[in-house]
Coordinates of C-alpha atoms and ligand atoms in Angstrom, one line a residue:
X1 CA -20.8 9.9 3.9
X2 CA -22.6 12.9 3.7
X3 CA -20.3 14.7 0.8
X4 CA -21.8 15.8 -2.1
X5 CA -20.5 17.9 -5.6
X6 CA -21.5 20.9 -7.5
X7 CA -21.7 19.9 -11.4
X8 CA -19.3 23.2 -11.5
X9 CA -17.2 21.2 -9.0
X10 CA -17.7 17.9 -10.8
X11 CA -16.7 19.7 -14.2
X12 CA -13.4 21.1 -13.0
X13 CA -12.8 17.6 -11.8
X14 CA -13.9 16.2 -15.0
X15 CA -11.6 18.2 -17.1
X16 CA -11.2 17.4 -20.7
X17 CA -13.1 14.3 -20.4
X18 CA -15.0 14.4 -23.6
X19 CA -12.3 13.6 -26.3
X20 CA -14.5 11.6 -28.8
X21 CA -12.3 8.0 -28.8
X22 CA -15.7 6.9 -27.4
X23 CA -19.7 7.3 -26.9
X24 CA -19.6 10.5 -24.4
X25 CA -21.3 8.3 -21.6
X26 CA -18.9 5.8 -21.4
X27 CA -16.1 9.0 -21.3
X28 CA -17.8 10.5 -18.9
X29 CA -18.4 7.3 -16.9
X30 CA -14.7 6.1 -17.3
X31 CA -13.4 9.5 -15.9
X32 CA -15.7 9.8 -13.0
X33 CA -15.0 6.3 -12.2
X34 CA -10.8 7.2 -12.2
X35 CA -11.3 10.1 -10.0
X36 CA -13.6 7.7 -7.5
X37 CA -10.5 5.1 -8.0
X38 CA -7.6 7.9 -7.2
X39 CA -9.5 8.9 -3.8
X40 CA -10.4 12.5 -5.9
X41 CA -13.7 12.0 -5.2
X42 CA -14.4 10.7 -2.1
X43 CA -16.6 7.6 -1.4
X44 CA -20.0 7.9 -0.4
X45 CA -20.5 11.9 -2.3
X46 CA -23.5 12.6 -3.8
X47 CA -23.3 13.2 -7.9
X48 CA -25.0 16.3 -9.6
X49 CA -28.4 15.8 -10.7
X50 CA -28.6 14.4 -14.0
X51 CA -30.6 17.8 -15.2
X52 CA -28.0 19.8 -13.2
X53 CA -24.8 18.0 -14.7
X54 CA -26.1 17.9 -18.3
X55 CA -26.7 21.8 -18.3
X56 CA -23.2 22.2 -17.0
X57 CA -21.0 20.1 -19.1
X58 CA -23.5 21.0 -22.1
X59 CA -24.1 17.9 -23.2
X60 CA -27.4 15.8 -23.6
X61 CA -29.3 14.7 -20.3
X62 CA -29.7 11.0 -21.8
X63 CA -25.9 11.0 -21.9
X64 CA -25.2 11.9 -18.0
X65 CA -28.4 9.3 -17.3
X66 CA -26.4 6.7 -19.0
X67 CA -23.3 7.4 -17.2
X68 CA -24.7 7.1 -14.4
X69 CA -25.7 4.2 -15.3
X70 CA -23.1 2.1 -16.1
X71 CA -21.3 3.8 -12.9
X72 CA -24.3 1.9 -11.1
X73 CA -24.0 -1.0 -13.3
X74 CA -20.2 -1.6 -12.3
X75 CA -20.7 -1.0 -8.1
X76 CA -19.5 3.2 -8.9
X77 CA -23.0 4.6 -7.8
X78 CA -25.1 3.7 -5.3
X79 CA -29.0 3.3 -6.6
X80 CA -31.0 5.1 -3.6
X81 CA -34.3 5.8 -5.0
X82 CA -35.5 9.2 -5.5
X83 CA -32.0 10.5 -3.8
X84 CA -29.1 11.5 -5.7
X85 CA -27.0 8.6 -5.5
X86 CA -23.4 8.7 -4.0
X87 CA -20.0 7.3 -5.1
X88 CA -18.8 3.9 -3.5
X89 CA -16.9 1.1 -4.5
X90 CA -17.7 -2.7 -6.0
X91 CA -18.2 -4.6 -3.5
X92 CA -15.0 -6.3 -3.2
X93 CA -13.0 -3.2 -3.4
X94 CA -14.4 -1.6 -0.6
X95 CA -13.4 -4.7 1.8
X96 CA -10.4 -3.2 3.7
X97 CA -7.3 -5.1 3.3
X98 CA -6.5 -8.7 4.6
X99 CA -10.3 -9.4 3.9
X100 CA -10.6 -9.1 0.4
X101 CA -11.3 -12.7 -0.3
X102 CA -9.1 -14.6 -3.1
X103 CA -5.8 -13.5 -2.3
X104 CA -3.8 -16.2 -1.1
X105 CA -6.6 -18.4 -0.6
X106 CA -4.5 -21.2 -2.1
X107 CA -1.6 -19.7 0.2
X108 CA -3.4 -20.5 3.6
X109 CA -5.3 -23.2 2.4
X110 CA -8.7 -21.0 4.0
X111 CA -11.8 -22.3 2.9
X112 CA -14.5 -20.3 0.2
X113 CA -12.6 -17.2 0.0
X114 CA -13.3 -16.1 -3.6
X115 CA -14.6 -12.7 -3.8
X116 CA -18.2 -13.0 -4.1
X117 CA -18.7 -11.3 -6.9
X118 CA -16.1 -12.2 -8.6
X119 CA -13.8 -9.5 -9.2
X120 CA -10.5 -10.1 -8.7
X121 CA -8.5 -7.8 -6.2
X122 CA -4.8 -6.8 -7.1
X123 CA -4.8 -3.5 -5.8
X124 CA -3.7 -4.8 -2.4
X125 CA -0.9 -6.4 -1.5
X126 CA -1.9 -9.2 1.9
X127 CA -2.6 -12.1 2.5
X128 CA -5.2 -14.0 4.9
X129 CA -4.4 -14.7 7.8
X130 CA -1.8 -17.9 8.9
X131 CA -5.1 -18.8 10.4
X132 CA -4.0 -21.8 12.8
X133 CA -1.0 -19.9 14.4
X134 CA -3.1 -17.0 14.9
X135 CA -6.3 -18.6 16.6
X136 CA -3.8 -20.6 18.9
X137 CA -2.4 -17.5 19.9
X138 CA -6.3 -15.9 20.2
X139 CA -6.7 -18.7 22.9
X140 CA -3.8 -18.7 24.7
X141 CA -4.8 -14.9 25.0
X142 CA -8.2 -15.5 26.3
X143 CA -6.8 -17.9 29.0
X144 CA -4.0 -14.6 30.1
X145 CA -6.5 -12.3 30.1
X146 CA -8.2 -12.3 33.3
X147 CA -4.8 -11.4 35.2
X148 CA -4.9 -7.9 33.5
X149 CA -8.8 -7.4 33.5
X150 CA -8.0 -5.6 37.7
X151 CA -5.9 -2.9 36.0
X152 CA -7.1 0.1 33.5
X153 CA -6.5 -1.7 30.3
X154 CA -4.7 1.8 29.1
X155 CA -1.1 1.8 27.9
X156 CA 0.1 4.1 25.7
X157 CA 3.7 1.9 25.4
X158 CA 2.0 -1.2 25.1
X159 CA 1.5 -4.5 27.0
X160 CA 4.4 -5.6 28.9
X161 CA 4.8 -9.0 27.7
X162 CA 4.5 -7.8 23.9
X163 CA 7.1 -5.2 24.2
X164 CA 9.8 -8.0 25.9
X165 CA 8.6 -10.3 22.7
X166 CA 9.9 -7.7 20.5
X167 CA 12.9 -6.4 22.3
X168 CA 13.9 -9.9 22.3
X169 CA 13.3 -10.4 18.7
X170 CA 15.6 -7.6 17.9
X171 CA 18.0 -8.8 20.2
X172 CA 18.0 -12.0 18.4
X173 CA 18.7 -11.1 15.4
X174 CA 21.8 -8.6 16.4
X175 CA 19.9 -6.0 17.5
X176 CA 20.3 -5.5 21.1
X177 CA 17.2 -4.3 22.2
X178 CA 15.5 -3.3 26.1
X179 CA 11.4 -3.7 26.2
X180 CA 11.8 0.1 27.2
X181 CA 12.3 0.8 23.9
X182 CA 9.5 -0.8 22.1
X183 CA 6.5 1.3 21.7
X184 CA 3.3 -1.1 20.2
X185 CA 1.2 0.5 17.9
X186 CA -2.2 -0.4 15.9
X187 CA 0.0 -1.8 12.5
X188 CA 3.0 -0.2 11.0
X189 CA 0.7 2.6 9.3
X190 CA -0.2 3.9 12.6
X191 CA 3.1 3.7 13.7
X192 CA 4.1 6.3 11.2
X193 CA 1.7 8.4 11.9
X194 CA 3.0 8.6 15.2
X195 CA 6.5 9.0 13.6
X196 CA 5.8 12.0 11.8
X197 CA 3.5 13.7 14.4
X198 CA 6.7 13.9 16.6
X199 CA 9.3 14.5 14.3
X200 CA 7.4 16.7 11.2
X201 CA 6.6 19.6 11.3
X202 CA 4.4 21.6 8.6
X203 CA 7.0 22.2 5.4
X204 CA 9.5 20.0 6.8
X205 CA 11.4 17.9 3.9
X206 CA 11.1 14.2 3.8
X207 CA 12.8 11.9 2.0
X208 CA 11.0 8.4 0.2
X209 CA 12.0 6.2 -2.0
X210 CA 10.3 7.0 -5.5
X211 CA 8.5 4.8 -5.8
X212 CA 7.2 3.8 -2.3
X213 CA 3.9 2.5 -0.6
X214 CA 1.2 4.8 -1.5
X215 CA -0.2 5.0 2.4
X216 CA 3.0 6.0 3.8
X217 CA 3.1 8.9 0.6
X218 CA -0.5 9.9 2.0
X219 CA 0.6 9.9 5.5
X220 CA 3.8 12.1 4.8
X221 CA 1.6 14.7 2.6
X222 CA -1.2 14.8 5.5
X223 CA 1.6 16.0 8.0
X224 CA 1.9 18.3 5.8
X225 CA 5.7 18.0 4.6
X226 CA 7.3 18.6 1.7
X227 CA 8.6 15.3 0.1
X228 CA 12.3 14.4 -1.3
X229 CA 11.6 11.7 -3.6
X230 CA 14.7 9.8 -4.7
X231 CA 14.4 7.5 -7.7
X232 CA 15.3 3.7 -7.7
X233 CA 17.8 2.5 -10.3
X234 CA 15.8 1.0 -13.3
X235 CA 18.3 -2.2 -12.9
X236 CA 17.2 -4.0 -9.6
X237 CA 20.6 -5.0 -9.0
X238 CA 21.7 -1.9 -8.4
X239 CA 19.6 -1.9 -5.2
X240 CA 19.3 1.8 -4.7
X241 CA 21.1 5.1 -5.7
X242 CA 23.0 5.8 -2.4
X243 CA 25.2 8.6 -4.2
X244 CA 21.7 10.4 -5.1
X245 CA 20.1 10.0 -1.8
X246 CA 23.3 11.3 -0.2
X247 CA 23.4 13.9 -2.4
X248 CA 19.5 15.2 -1.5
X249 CA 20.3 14.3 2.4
X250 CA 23.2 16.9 2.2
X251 CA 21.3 19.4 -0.2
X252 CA 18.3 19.3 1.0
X253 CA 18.7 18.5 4.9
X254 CA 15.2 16.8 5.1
X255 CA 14.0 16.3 9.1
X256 CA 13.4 12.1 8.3
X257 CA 14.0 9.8 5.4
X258 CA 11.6 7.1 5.3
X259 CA 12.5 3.7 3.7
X260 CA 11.6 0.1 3.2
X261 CA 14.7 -1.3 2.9
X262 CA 13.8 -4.8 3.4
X263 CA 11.6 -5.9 0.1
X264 CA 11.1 -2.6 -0.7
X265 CA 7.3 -2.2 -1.8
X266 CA 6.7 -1.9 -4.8
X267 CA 9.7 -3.5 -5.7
X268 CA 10.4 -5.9 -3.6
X269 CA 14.6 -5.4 -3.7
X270 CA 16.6 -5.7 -0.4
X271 CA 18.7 -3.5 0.3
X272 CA 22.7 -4.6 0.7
X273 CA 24.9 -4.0 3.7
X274 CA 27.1 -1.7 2.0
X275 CA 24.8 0.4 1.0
X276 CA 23.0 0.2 4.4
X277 CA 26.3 1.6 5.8
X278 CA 26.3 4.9 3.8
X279 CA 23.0 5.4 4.4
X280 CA 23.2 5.5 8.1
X281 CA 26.3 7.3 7.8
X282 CA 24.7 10.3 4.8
X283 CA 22.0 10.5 7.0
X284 CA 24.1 11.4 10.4
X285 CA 25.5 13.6 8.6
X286 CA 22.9 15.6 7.2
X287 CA 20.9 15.3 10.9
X288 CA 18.2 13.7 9.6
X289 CA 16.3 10.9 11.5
X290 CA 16.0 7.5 9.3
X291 CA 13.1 5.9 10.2
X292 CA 13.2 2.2 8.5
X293 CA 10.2 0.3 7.6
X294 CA 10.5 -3.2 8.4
X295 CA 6.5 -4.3 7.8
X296 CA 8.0 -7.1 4.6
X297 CA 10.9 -8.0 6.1
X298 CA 9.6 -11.7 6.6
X299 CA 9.2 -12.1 3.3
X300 CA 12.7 -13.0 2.2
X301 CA 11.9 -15.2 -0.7
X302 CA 15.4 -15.8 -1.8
X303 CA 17.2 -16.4 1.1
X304 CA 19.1 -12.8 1.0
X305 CA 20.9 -11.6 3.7
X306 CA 20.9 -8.4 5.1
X307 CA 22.0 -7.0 8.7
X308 CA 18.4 -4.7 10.2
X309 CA 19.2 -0.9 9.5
X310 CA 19.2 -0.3 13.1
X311 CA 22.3 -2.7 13.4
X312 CA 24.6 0.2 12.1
X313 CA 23.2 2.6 14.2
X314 CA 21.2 3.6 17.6
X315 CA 19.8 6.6 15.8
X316 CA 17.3 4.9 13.0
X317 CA 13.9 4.1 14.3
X318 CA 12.8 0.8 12.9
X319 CA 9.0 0.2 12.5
X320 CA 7.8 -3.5 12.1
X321 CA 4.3 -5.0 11.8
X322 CA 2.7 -8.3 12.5
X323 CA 0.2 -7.6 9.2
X324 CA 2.5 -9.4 6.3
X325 CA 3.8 -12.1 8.6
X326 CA 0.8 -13.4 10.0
X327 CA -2.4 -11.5 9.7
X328 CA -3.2 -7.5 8.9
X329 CA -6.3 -8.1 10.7
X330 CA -4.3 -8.4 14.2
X331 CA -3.6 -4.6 13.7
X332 CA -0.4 -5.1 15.6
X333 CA 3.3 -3.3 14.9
X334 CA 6.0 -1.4 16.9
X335 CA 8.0 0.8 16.6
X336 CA 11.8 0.8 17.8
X337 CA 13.8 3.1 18.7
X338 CA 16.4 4.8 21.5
X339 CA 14.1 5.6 25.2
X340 CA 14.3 8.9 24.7
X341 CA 12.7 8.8 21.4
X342 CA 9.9 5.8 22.5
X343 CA 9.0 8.6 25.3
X344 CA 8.0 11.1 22.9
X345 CA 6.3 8.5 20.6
X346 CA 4.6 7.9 23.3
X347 CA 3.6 11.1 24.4
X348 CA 2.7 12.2 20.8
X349 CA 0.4 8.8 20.5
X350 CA -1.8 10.0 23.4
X351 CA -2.8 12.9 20.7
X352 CA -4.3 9.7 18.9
X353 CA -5.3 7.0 20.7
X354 CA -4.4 6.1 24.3
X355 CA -3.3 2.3 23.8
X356 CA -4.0 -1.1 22.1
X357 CA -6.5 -3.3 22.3
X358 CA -5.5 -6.1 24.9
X359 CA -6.1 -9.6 24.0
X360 CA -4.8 -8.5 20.6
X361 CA -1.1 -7.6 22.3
X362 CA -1.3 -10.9 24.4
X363 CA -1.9 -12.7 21.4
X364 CA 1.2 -10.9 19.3
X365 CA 3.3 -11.8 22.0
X366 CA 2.7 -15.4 21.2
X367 CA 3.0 -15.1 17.3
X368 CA 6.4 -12.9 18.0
X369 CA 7.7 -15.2 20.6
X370 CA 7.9 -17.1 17.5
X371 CA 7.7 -15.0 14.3
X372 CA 9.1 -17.5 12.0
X373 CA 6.4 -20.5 12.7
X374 CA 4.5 -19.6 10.0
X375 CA 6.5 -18.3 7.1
X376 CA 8.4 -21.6 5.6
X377 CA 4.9 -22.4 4.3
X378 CA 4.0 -19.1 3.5
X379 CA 7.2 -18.5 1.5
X380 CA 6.8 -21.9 0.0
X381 CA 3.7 -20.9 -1.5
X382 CA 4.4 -17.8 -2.6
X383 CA 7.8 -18.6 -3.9
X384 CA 5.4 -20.5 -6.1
X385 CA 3.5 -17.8 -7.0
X386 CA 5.6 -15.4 -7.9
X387 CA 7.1 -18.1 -10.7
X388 CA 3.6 -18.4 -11.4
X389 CA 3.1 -14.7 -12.1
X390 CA 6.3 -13.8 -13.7
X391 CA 6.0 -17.1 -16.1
X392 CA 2.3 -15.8 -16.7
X393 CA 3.5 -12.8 -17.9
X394 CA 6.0 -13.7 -20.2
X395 CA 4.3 -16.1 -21.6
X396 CA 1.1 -13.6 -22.1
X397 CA 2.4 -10.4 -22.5
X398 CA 6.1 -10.5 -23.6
X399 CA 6.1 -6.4 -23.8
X400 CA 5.6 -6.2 -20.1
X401 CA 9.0 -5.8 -18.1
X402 CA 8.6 -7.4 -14.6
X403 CA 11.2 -7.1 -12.0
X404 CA 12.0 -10.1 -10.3
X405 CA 11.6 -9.5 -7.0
X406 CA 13.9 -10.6 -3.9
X407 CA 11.1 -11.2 -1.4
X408 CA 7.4 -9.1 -0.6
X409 CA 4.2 -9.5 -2.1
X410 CA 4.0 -8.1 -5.8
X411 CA 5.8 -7.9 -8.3
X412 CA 6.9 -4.4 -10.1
X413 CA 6.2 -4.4 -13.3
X414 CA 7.4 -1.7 -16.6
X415 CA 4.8 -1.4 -19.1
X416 CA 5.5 -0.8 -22.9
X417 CA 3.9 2.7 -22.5
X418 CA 2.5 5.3 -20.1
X419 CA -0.9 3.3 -19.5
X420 CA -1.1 2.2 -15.9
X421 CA -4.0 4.6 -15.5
X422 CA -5.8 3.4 -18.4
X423 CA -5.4 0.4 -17.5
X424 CA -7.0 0.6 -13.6
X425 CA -9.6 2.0 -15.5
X426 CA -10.6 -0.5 -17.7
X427 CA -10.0 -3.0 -14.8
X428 CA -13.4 -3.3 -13.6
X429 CA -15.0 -4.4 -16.7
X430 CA -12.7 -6.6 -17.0
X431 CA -12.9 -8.4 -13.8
X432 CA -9.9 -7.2 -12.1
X433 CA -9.1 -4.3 -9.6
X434 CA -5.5 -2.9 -10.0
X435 CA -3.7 -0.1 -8.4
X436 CA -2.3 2.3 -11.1
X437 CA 1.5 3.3 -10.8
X438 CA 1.3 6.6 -10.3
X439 CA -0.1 5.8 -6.7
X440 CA 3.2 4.9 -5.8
X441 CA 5.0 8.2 -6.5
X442 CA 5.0 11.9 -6.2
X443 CA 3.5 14.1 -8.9
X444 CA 1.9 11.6 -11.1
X445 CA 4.6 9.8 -12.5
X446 CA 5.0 5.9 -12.6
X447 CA 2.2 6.2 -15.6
X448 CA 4.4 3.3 -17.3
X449 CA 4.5 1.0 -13.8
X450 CA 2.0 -1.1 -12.5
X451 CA 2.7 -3.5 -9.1
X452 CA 0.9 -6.8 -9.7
X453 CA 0.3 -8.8 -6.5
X454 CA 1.5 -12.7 -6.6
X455 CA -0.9 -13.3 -3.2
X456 CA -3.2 -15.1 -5.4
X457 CA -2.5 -19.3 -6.0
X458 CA -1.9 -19.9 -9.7
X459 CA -5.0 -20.8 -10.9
X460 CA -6.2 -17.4 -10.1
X461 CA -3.6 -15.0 -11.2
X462 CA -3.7 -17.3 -14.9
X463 CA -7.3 -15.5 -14.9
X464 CA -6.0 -11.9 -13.6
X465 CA -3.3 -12.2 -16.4
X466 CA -5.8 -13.0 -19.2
X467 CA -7.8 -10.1 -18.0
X468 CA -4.7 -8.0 -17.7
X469 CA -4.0 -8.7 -21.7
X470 CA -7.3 -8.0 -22.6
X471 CA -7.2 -4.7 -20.9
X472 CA -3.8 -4.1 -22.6
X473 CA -5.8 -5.5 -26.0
X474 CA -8.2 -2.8 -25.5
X475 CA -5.7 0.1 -25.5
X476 CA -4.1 -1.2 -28.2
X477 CA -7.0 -1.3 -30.3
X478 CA -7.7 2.3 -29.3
X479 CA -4.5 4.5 -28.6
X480 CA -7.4 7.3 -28.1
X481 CA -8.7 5.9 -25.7
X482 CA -5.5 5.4 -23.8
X483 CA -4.4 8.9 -24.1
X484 CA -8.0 10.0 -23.2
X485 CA -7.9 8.3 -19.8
X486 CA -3.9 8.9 -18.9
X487 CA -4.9 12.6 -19.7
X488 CA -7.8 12.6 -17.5
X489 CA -6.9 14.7 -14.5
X490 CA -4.1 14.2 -12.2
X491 CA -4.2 11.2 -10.0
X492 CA -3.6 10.9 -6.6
X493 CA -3.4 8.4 -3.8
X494 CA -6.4 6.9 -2.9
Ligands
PLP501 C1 5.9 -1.0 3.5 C2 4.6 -1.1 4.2 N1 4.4 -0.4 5.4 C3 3.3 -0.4 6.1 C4 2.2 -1.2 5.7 C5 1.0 -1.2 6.5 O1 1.2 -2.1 7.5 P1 0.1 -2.3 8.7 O2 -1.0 -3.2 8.2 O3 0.9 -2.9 9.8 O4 -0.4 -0.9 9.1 C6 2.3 -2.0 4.5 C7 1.2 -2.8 4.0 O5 1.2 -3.2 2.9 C8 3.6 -1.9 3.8 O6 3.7 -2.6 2.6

């Protein structure tokens, strides 16, 4: 929090911000606020002075005072007296995800969860928490706990009991599977950090999905890899372009492929067995390890059947997570794989952390013991609110192309032109927080893509879609203004 930015620094930043589509305070505002958005200016940095930053970008000093404001006015700017203030987010967008209030509110039935000042969050992509299940397994926890409290409390593999609940799972579901080879991590997130720590080195080649979920994209780039995107098929029935990706695993030899085979996010597809099969196969071939992420694969709206990726081979490394099944706040998910492997998981997750919390693991072991207890209501509801969402949208803004996804949490959706970005931007003001397309790629592309959550009930995402078509009324009114903000400088994953 203790950041701050040159107005030279700010002005490179800024780039051609001033355009004319609009007053130069609310350009200046709009593209300070889209580089707070894309992570490019990191929360909690302190701004140029307004005398500074008006000498630099040459303009009038009422014009960076009114920028300023507004950025204060929409929760941009923090309003420390006398101090230079520093960049942060609305209130509800700074809540981390799983908290942020009205998503799914309807879908759990929790009490009073609108977000209290009303914005509306579609930027993440969770749900609250299956909040009976989960506070059963809380207490059955508190009652195992004293047994362990004698030993250390460290372990790097994980708590016993957990890792037999999720060997067993696997087995279950045609996975054979030993407790020696689960390793629990803190959430899926963390377990590919602990992935790529062991298997990436510095200008190593990766391959993803293009597009895939934005964290894992920041995760790969801060191991400092080089990424092999691969590009979906525009027609969701044609799942994914296995003759491409086994063209770049040959070509290109990358050290791991990472993919989310099961709901993929953002789409939401499921990958088919065949295809499965040549992937496992291309990617023997080419030695490269294929580390499946199984976080969504709950989520099977549709009833789709497809065999876990591991199934065709003891090589991939499967990564699951108790976040989208029952609650992100448990921090729980795993990572499978062969013993050999799960030992040097292990030893690269010491670099890290040096274990879980505790009564958490206790308390996954109940909820995995039996994974499924929560999710015919969960799918029930969203099932509804994804018809909710996609009927929203044609019914309010016919241009808009949204795939129809086979299970997940949002639906991926093609836009008429190249304004995702715009769009994010205006978002605020409009009520709404959205995560522009581009985050979910390499190299700012995906300008004409936005994902749209369905974790809201009905009544709520009626409201996000009006505010969605006003935002998309806005640009159309004003092409300038849509070119002025896509143009605004490169975006990246915030
Ligand atoms: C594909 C995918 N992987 C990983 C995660 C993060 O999971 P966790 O909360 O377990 O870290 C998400 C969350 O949205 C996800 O969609």
């Amino acid at each position: 929090m203790s950041g701050s930015l040159t107005p030279t620094a700010l002005a490179r930043l800024l780039g051609q911000w001033h355009l004319g589509a609009a007053p130069a305070y609310r350009e200046l505002a709009d593209v300070v606020r889209l580089l707070v958005l894309d992570g490019r200016i990191p929360l909690g940095t302190a701004l140029p002075s307004e005398r500074t930053l008006s000498a630099t970008l040459a303009v009038s000093r009422t014009t960076v005072t009114a920028a300023y404001a507004s950025l204060r006015d929409q929760g941009f700017l923090s309003s420390g007296q006398g101090t230079r203030g520093r960049t942060c987010l609305p209130r509800s967008a700074a809540q981390p995800p799983g908290t942020e209030g009205t998503a799914g509110a309807g879908l759990s039935g929790a009490p009073g969860l609108s977000v209290p000042d009303g914005v509306i969050d579609l930027a993440y992509a969770s749900l609250p928490a299956s909040g009976e299940v989960v506070h059963r397994a809380f207490a059955a926890a508190l009652t195992e706990l004293p047994a362990l409290l004698p030993g250390f409390g460290y372990d790097a593999l994980g708590v016993p009991a957990l890792r037999e609940a999720i060997a067993g799972r696997y087995t279950a579901i045609g996975v054979p599977t030993s407790p020696a080879q689960i390793l629990v991590t803190s959430g899926a997130q963390h377990a590919l950090n602990i992935v790529l720590r062991t298997l990436v080195a510095r200008q190593d080649r990766v391959l993803v999905e293009h597009p895939t979920y934005p964290n894992a994209l920041d995760a790969i780039r801060a191991a400092g890899a080089r990424m092999v995107p691969v590009a979906l098929p525009p027609a969701p029935e044609a799942g994914w372009d296995i003759a491409a990706t086994e063209a770049a695993l040959m070509q290109q030899r990358p050290k791991m492929a990472y993919m989310v085979p099961d709901f993929h996010n953002p789409t939401g597809r499921l990958m088919p067995d065949s295809q499965r099969r040549r992937l496992v196969r291309a990617a023997a071939a080419a030695g490269t390890v294929l580390v499946a992420d199984e976080t969504l694969r709950e989520l099977n709206l549709d009833g789709g059947t497809a065999a876990p990726l591991a199934s065709f081979s003891p090589a991939v490394v499967s990564i699951g997570s108790l976040s989208k099944s029952h609650w992100a706040g448990m921090r729980t998910g795993w990572i499978r794989a062969s013993e050999g492997m799960i030992q040097r998981f292990a030893a690269a997750r010491t670099t890290m952390d040096l274990g879980g919390p505790v009564v958490e693991q206790l308390a996954a072991a109940h909820l995995v013991r039996d994974l499924t207890e929560p999710m015919p209501a969960r799918l029930a509801a969203l099932r509804e609110s994804r018809s909710a969402l996609l009927e929203l949208l044609h019914g309010h803004l016919p241009q808009w192309q949204p795939e129809r996804p086979d299970g997940g949490l949002a639906v991926w959706c093609r836009l008429p032109a190249p304004s995702s970005t715009a769009l994010t931007v205006i978002a605020p003001e409009l009520g709404i927080r959205l995560a522009a397309g581009p985050r979910f790629g390499v190299g700012g592309v995906f300008e004409n893509h936005l994902r749209i959550p369905f974790t809201l009930p009905p009544d709520q995402l009626e409201t996000a879609v009006l505010a969605l078509r006003s935002a998309q009324a806005r640009l159309d009114a004003s092409p300038q203004l849509r070119r002025t903000l896509r143009d605004s400088p490169a975006v990246a994953i915030a």
